[in-house]
XYZ file of C-alpha atoms in Angstrom:
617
model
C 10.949 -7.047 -46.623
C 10.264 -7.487 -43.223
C 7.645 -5.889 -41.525
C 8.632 -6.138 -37.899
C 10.372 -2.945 -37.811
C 6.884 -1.114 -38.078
C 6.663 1.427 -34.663
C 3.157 -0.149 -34.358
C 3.519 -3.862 -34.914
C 1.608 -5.679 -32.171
C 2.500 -8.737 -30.720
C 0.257 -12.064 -31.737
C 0.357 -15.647 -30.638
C -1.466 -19.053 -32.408
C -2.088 -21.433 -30.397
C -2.400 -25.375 -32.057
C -4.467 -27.616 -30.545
C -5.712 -31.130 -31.045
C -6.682 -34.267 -28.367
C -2.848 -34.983 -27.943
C -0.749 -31.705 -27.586
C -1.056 -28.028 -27.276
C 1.667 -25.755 -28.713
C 2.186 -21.836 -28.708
C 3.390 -19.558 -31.002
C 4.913 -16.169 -30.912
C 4.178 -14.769 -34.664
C 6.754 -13.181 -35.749
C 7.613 -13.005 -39.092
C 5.576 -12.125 -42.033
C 4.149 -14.948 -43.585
C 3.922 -18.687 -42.153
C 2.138 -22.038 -44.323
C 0.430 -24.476 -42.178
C 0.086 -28.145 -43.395
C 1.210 -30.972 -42.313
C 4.359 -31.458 -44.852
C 7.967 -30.604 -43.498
C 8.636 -27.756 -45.592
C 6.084 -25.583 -43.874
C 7.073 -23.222 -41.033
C 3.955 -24.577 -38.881
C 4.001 -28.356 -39.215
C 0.980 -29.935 -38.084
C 1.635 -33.993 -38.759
C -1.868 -34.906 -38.740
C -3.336 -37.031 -41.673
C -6.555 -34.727 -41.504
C -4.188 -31.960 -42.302
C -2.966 -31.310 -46.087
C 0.588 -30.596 -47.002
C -0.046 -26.710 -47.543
C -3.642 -26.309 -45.352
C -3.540 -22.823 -44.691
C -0.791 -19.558 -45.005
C -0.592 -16.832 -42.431
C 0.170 -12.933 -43.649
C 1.329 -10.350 -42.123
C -0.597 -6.991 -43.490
C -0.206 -3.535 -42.509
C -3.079 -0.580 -42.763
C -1.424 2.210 -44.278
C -3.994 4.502 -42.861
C -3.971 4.089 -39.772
C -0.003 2.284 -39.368
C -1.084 -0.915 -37.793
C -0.598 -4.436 -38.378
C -2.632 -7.666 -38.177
C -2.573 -11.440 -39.195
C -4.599 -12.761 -42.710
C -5.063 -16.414 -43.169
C -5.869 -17.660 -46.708
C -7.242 -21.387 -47.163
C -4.207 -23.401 -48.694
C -1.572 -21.349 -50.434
C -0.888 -18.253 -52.189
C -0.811 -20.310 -55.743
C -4.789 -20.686 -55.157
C -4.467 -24.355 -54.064
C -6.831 -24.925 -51.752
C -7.206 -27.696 -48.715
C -8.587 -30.880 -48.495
C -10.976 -29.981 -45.548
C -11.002 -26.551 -45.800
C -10.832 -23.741 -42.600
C -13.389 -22.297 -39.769
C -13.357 -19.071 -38.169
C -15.393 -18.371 -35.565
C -17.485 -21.628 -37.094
C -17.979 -20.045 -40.682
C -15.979 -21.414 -43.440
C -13.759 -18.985 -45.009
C -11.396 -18.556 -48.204
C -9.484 -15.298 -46.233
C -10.248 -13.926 -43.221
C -8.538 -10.877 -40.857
C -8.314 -12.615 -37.850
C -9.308 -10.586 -34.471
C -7.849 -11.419 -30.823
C -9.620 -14.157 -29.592
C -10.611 -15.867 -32.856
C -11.029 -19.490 -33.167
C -9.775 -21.515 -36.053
C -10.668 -25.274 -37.055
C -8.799 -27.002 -39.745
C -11.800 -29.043 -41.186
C -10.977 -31.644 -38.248
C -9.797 -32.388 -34.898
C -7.142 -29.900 -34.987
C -8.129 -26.388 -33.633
C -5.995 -23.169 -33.006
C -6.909 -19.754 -30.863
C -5.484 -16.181 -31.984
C -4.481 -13.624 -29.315
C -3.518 -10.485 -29.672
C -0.853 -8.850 -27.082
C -0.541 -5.077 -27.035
C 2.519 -3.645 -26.702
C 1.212 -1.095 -23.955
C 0.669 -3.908 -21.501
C 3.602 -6.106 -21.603
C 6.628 -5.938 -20.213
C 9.316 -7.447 -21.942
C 11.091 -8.404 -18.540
C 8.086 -10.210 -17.135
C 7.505 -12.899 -19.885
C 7.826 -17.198 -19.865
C 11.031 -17.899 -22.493
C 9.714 -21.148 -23.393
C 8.008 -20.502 -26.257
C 9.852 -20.058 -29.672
C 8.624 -18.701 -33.189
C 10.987 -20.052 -36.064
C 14.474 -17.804 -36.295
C 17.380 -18.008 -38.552
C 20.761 -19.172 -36.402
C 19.494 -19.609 -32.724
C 21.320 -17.897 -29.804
C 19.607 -18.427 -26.278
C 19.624 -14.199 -26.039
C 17.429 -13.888 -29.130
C 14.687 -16.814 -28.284
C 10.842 -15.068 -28.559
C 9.273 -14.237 -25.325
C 6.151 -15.211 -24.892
C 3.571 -14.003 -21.774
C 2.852 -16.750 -18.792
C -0.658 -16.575 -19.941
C -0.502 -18.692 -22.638
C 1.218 -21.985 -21.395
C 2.919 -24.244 -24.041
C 3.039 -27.935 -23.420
C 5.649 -29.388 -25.617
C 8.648 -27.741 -25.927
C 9.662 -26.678 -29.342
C 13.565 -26.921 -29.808
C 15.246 -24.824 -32.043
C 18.450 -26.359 -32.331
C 16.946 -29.735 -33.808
C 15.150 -28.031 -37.164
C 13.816 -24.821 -37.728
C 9.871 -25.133 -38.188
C 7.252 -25.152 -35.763
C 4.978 -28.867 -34.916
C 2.885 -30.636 -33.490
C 4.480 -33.366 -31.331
C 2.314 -36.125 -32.053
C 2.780 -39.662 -34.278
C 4.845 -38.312 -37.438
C 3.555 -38.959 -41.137
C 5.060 -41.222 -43.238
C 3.585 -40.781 -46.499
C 3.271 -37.460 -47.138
C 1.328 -37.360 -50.704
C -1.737 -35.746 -51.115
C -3.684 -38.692 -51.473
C -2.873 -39.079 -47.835
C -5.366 -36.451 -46.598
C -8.115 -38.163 -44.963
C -11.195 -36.655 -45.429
C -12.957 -35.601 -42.579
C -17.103 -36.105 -42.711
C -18.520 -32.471 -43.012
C -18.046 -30.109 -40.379
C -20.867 -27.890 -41.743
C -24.949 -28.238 -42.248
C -25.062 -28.600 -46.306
C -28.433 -26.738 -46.088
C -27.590 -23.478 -44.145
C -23.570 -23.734 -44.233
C -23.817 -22.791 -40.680
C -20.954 -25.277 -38.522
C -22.847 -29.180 -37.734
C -23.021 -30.170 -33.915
C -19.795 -31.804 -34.061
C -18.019 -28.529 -34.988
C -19.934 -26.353 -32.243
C -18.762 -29.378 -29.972
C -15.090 -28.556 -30.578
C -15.754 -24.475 -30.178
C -17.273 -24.967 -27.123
C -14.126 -27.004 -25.801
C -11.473 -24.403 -26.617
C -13.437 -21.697 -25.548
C -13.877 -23.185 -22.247
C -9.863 -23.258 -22.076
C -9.799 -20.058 -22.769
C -12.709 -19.385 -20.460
C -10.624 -21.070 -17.461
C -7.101 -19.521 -17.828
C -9.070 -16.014 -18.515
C -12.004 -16.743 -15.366
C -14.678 -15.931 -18.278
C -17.835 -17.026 -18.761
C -18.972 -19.042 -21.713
C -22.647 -19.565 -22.718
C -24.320 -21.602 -24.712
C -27.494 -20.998 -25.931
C -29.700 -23.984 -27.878
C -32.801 -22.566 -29.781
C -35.740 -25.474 -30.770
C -38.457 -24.293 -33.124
C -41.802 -25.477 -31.725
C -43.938 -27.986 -34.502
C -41.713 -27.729 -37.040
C -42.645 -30.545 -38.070
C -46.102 -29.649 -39.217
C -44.806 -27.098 -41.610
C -42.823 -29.992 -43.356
C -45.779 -32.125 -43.186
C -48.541 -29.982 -43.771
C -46.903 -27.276 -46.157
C -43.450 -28.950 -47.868
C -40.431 -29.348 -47.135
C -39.463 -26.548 -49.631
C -40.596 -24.186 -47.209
C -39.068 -26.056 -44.230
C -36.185 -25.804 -45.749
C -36.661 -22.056 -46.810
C -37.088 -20.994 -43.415
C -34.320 -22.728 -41.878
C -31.895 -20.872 -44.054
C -33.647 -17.274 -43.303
C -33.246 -18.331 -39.415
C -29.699 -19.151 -39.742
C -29.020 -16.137 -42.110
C -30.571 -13.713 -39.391
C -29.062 -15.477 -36.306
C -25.336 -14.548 -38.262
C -25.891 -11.323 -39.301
C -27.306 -9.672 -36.072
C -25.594 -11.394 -33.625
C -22.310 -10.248 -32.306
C -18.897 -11.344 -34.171
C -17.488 -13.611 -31.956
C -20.675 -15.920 -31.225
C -20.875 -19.072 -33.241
C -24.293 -19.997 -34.546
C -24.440 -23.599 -35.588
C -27.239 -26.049 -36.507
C -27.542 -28.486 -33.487
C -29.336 -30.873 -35.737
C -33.569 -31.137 -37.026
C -35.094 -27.914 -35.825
C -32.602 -26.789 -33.889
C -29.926 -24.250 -33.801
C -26.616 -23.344 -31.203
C -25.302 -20.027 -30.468
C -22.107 -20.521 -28.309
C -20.930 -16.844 -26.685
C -17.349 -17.263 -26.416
C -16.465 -14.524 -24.900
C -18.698 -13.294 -21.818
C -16.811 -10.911 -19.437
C -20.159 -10.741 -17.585
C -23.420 -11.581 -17.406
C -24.696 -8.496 -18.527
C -22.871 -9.469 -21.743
C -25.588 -12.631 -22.015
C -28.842 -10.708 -20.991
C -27.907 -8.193 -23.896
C -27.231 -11.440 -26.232
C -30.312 -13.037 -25.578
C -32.679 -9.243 -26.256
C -30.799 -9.262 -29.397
C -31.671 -12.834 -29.919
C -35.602 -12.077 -29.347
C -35.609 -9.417 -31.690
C -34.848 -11.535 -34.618
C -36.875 -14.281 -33.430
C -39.941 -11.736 -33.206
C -39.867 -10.421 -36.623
C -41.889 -12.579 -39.137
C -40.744 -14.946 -42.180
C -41.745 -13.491 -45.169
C -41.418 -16.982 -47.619
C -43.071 -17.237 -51.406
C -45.710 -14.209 -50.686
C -46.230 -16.382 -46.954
C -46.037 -14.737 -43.703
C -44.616 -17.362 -40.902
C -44.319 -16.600 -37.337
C -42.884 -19.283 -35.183
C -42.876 -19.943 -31.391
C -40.113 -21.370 -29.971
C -37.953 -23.309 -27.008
C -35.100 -21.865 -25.870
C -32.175 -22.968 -23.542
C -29.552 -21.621 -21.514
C -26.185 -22.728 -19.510
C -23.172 -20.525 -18.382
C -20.153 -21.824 -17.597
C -18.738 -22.315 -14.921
C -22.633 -21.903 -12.897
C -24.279 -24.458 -14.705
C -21.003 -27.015 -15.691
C -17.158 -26.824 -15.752
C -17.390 -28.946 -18.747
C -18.425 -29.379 -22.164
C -21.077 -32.190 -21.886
C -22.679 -30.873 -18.545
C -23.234 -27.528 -20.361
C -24.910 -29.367 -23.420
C -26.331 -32.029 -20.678
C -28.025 -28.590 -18.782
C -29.636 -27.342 -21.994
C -31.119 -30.125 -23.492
C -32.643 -30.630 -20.451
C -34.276 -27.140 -20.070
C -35.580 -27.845 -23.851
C -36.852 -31.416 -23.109
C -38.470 -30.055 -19.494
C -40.387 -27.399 -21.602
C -41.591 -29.549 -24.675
C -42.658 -32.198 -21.401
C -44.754 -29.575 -19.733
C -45.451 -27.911 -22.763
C -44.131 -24.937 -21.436
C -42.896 -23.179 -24.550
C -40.745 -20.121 -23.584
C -42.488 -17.286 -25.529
C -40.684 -14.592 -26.437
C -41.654 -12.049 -24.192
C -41.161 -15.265 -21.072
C -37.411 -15.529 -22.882
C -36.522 -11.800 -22.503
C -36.813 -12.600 -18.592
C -35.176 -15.580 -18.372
C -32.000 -14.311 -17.215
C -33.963 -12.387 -14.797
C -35.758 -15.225 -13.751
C -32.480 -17.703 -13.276
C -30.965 -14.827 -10.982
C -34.629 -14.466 -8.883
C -34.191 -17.939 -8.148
C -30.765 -17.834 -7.379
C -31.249 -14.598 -4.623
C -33.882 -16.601 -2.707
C -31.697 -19.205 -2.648
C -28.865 -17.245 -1.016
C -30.843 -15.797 1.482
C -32.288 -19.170 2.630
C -28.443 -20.157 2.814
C -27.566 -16.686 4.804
C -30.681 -17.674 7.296
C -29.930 -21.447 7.661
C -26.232 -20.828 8.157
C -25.002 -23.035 4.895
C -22.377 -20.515 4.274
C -18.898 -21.230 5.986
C -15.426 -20.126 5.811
C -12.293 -21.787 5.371
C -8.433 -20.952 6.154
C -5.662 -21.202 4.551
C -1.972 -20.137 6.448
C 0.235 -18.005 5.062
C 3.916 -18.714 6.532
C 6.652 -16.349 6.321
C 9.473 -18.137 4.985
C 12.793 -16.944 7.058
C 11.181 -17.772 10.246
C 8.658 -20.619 9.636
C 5.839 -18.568 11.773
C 2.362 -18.041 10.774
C 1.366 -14.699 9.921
C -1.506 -14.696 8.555
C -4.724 -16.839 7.232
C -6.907 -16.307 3.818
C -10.458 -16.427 4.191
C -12.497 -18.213 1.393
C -15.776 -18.792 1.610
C -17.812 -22.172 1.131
C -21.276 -22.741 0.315
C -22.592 -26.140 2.052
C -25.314 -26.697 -0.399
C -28.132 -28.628 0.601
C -28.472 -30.332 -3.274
C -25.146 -30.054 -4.940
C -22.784 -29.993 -2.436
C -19.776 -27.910 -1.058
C -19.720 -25.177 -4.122
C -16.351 -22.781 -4.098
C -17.001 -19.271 -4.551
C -16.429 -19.005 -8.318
C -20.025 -20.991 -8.827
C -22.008 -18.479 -7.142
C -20.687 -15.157 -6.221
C -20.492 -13.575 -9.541
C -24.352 -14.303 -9.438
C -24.262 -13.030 -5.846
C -22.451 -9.719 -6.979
C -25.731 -8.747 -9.149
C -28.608 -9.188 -6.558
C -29.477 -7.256 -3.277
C -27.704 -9.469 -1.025
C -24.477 -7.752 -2.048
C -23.592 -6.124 1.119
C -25.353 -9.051 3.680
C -23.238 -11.030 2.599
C -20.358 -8.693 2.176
C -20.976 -8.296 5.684
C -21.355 -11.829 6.817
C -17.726 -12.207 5.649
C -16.362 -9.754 6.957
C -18.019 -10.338 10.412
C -17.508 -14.067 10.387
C -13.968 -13.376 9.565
C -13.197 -10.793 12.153
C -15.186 -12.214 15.049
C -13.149 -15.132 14.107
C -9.551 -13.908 14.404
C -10.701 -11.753 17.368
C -11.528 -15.439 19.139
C -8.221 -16.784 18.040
C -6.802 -13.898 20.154
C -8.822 -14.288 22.895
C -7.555 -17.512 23.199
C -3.911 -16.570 23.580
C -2.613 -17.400 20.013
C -0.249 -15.275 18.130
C -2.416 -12.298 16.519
C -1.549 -12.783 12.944
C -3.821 -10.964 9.753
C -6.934 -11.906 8.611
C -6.684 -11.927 4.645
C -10.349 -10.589 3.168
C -11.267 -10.835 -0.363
C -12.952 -8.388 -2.159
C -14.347 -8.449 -5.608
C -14.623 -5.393 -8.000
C -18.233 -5.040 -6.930
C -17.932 -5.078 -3.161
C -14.557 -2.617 -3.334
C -16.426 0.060 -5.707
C -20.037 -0.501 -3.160
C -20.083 3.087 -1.747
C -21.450 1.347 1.421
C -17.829 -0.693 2.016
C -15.738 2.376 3.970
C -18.574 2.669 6.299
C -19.555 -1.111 6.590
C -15.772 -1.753 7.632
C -15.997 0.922 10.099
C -19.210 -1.035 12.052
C -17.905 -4.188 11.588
C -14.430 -3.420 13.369
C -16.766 -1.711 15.738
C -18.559 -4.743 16.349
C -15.998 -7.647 16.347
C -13.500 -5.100 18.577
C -10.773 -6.584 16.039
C -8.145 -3.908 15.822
C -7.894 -2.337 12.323
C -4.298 -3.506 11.433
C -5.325 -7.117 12.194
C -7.426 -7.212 8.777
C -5.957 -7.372 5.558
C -8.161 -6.803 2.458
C -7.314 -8.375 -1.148
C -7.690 -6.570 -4.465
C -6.719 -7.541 -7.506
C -5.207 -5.310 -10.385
C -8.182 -5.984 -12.680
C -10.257 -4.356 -9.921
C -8.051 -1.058 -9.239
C -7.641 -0.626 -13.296
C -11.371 -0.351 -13.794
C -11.139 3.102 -12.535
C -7.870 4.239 -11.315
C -8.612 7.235 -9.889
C -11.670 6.437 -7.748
C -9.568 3.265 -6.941
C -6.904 5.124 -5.245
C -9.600 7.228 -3.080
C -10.768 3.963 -1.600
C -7.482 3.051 -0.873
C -6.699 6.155 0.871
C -9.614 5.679 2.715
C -9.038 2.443 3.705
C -5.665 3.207 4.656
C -6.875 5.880 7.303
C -9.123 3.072 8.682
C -5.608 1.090 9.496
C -6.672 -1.592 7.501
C -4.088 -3.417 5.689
C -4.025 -4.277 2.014
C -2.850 -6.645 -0.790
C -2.602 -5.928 -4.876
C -3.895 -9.819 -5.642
C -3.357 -11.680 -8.397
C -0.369 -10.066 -9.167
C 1.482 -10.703 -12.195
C -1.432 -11.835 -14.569
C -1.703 -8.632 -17.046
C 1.088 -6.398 -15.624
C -1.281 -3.699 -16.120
C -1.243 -1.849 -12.439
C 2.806 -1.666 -12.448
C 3.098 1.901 -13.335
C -0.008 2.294 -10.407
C 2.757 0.897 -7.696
C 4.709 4.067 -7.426
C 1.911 5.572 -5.523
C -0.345 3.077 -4.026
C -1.383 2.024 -0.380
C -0.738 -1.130 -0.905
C 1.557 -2.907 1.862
C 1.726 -6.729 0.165
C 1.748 -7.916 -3.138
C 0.383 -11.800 -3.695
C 1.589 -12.982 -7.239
C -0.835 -15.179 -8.963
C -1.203 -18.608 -8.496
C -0.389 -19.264 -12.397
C 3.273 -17.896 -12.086
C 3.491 -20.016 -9.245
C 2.475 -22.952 -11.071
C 5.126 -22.556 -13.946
C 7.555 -23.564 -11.529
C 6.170 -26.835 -11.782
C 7.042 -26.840 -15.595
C 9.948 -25.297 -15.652
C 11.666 -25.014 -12.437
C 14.891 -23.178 -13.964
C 12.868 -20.239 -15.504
C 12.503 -17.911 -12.597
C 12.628 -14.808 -14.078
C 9.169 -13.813 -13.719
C 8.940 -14.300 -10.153
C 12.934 -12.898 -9.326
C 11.060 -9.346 -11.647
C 8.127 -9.253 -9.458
C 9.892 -9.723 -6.243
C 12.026 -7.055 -7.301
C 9.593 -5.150 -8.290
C 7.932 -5.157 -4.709
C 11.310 -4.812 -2.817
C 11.502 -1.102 -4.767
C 8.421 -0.119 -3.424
C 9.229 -1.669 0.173
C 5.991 -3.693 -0.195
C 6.434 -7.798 0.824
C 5.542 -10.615 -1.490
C 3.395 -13.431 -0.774
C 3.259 -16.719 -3.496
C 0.176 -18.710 -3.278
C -0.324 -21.660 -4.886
C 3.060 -23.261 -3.720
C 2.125 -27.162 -3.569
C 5.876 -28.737 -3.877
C 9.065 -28.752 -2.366
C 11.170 -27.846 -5.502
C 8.582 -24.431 -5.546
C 9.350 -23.600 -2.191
C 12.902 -23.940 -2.715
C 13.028 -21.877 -5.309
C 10.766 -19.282 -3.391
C 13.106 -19.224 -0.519
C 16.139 -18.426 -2.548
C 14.787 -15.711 -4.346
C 13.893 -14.200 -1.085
C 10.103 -14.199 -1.634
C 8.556 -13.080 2.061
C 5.715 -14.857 2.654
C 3.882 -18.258 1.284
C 0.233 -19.973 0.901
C -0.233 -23.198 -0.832
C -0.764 -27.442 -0.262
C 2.814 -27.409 0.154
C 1.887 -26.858 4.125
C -1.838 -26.511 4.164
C -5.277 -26.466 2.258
C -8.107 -24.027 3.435
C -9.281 -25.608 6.538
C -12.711 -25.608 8.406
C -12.461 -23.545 11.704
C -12.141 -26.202 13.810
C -9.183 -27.513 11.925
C -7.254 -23.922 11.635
C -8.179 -23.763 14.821
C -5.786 -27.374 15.602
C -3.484 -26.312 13.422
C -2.675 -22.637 14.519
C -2.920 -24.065 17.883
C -0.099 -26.700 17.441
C 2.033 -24.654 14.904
C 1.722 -20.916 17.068
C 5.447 -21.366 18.772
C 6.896 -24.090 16.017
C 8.584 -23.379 12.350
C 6.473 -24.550 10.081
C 8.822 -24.461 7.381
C 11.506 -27.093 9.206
C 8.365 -29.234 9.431
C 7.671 -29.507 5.743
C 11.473 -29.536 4.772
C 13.787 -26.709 3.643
């Protein structure tokens, strides 16, 4: 019996992982074995892997009518695997796996779960690369699966119907074979080793960048332990090790991975931040079960401790500078013998985003902030209509930093609207010039994060800064993305409106990620939509599949609104682009965001010229 046909079955993708290839998975059917032997319907050929590692079931809650994804270690005859399975870092014999969950196979392989609701995808605006196993392939019945999860090796149904890894194939495929991977766990608290936390950490910062997410990573080092193993026994080392690691699971939130980072020291790797609210409430959660006492053979302990934080992407884009950035904040404070005590921990957030303000007002003051343009050329007639401005941060230590390493910071301190304002006014004053000068007047393309569009000072900061500049309204183009108008619909739209009477013009961003605002088109402000860079970049891939882009085009011609594609870096995109009529484009293919003196050069030598005859067509 099939389940499928339940009303409420929700759509689920795996997606398999290991240092060679990716692959993605639409699950479909109800029950799937993993192992690395050909008779399973997920082959992974890996010699880590055993010939039946793990089975996938489909159950359904009778109560409540919905469905969701088991996996069992080994099969259903109660063999079990070589190197057993991780979720979320805690080995498991059965588990109900949640959206976002992270599996490891006892090795180098790793997979991600992800749940997709029915209620916000389309089935129109989805990649048709990706295949789950079927029964006699036709090209009309191949799963759908959404752009956001990208698959790297093609799977082909018409060569043999299971689902693998495309790496080196296995010969022998005896159980003998299965090479035995050194433990992935701490044999003392069962809590994942460093070498386990180490391959979390790398998928969720995958995750992290297709999603823009934050990941943190938080290292915890008990001050002297030492003495208590020397001067009291090891017994009662060990004793309160385990009652750390027991606490640090059981209070913290489901999808963080504790781990033991090795000695005295233990990981907790949030793999899911949204913001970072999300770590501040972590880390008051954290104190509280680091405050209360270890009761141990009639004993009371109470232990001080080190503790270290990074966030990705502010403190590294990869794995070793985020594990680089920690272990230096713990070896700074055992140096100065600065131990972080509890109540100095609950403020270190606080403290990080002190700094961080003083630091962005010094930049505001000694002018370190810039912005850059990028053209946006309307494809029929080559012209330019219109520039992008992003801003730049000319730091004095660590360089030019783009605006994803410090304005989510920026959004949660009191320089907000400054420098909400110094954008705005740089920007406009800037285009204003540009007219002055007898070029063109094209738009001036603002972005504005969820924070500065839901400020209740932005209607009336607009107003003085058109004031000031003298830039006519309809010469400024604001960008919003659909995450930002589905936080609160409603309110959303009264902005809009508002902005709207100022004459402003306006741009649904990002379009095309979630799908989520489609049903908000009907009645929205919005003159432009800009589809996201990552359907763009598909084209690269798979230049034939433009289905996506052909919907959302549509989509925009029925509500008379024009399309712009950023991201467009190659010839075969913007061919594509221009036959499916797509207005408007922004990309490498013709320019990156220039300094002003360099838009400057280039609006001035392309103002009269067709751009898009210069760079082929």
């Amino acid at each position: 019996m099939n389940l499928g046909n339940n009303k409420a079955k929700e759509k689920y993708v795996l997606i398999i992982e290991d240092s060679h290839s990716r692959q993605t998975i639409m699950l479909e059917e109800d029950k799937y074995s993993i192992g690395r032997h050909s008779s399973n319907s997920i082959v992974i050929p890996s010699r880590q892997i055993s010939r039946i590692h793990a089975t996938l079931i489909r159950k359904i809650n009778r109560q409540t009518d919905q469905d969701s994804f088991w996996i069992l270690d080994g099969d259903l005859e109660g063999n079990r695997s070589q190197n057993r399975i991780f979720v979320n870092g805690e080995k498991c014999l059965v588990h109900e796996l949640k959206d976002g969950d992270l599996i490891n196979f006892g090795c180098e392989v790793n997979a991600s779960y992800h749940l997709l609701s029915s209620g916000t995808i389309s089935e129109t605006l989805v990649d048709q690369n990706c295949h789950s196993k079927i029964d006699n392939p036709e090209p009309e019945k191949e799963t759908q699966v959404m752009e956001k999860f990208p698959r790297l090796q093609p799977y082909d149904p018409h060569k043999q119907e299971t689902l693998r890894l495309d790496i080196s194939p296995i010969q022998d495929e005896n159980d003998e074979d299965t090479f035995i991977e050194k433990s992935y766990t701490d044999p003392l608290t069962d809590l994942p080793n460093q070498i386990l936390v180490n391959e979390y950490l790398s998928i969720a910062l995958t995750n992290a960048k297709r999603n823009k997410n934050l990941v943190g990573l938080i290292l915890i080092d008990i001050k002297d332990f030492k003495k208590i193993n020397d001067n009291v026994s090891y017994s009662i080392g060990d004793q309160i090790l385990q009652q750390i690691a027991k606490r640090l699971k059981d209070y913290l939130r489901s999808g963080d991975i504790v781990g033991r980072w090795g000695g005295d020291q233990f990981s907790i790797l949030l793999t899911q931040v949204k913001t970072i609210e999300n770590v501040e409430k972590v880390i008051k959660r954290l104190i509280k079960i680091l405050q209360e006492p270890l009761p141990i053979d009639k004993q009371i302990y109470t232990l001080d401790y080190y503790l270290g934080l990074a966030i990705y992407p502010q403190d590294g884009d990869g794995s070793q500078r985020l594990i680089g950035y920690v272990e230096r904040q713990i070896a700074d404070a055992k140096k100065s013998g600065n131990c972080i005590t509890l109540k100095e921990a609950s403020a270190e957030i606080n403290s990080q985003l002190l700094q961080f303000q003083k630091r962005l007002k010094q930049a505001l003051i000694h002018q370190e902030l810039s912005l850059h343009y990028q053209p946006q050329v309307n494809i029929i007639t080559g012209q330019i209509e219109g520039v992008e401005a992003l801003i730049r941060w000319h730091h004095p230590k660590q360089g030019l930093l783009l605006p994803q390493k410090f304005l989510s910071w920026a959004e949660k301190t009191d320089l907000l609207i400054p420098l909400t304002r110094w954008i705005l006014e740089t920007a406009c004053t800037q285009n204003k010039a540009w007219q002055n000068d007898g070029l063109p007047p094209i738009l001036m393309s603002v972005n504005l994060s969820t924070e500065q569009f839901y400020h209740p000072q932005l209607i009336k900061l607009i107003k003085q800064v058109l004031l000031a500049t003298g830039l006519k309204s309809r010469w400024l183009e604001l960008e919003i993305t659909e995450t930002t108008i589905l936080k609160d619909s409603q309110k959303a739209y009264r902005i809009l409106k508002a902005l709207q009477h100022l004459g402003v013009s306006l741009c649904l961003d990002d379009f095309g990620k979630g799908y989520g605002a489609i049903s908000y088109l009907s009645d929205s402000p919005f003159q432009k939509l800009k589809i996201d860079l990552s359907v763009i970049q598909k084209l690269k891939e798979n230049p034939e599949n433009t289905m996506m882009i052909s919907a959302l085009i549509a989509l925009a011609e029925k509500f008379q609104m024009r399309v712009v594609a950023e991201g467009v870096e190659t010839q075969q995109q913007l061919d594509v682009l221009y036959t499916l009529q797509c207005d408007a484009i922004q990309g490498y293919r013709f320019s990156r965001p220039l300094p002003v003196e360099e838009a400057t050069e280039f609006l001035q030598f392309n103002s009269h010229s067709n751009v898009i005859l210069q760079f082929g067509l």
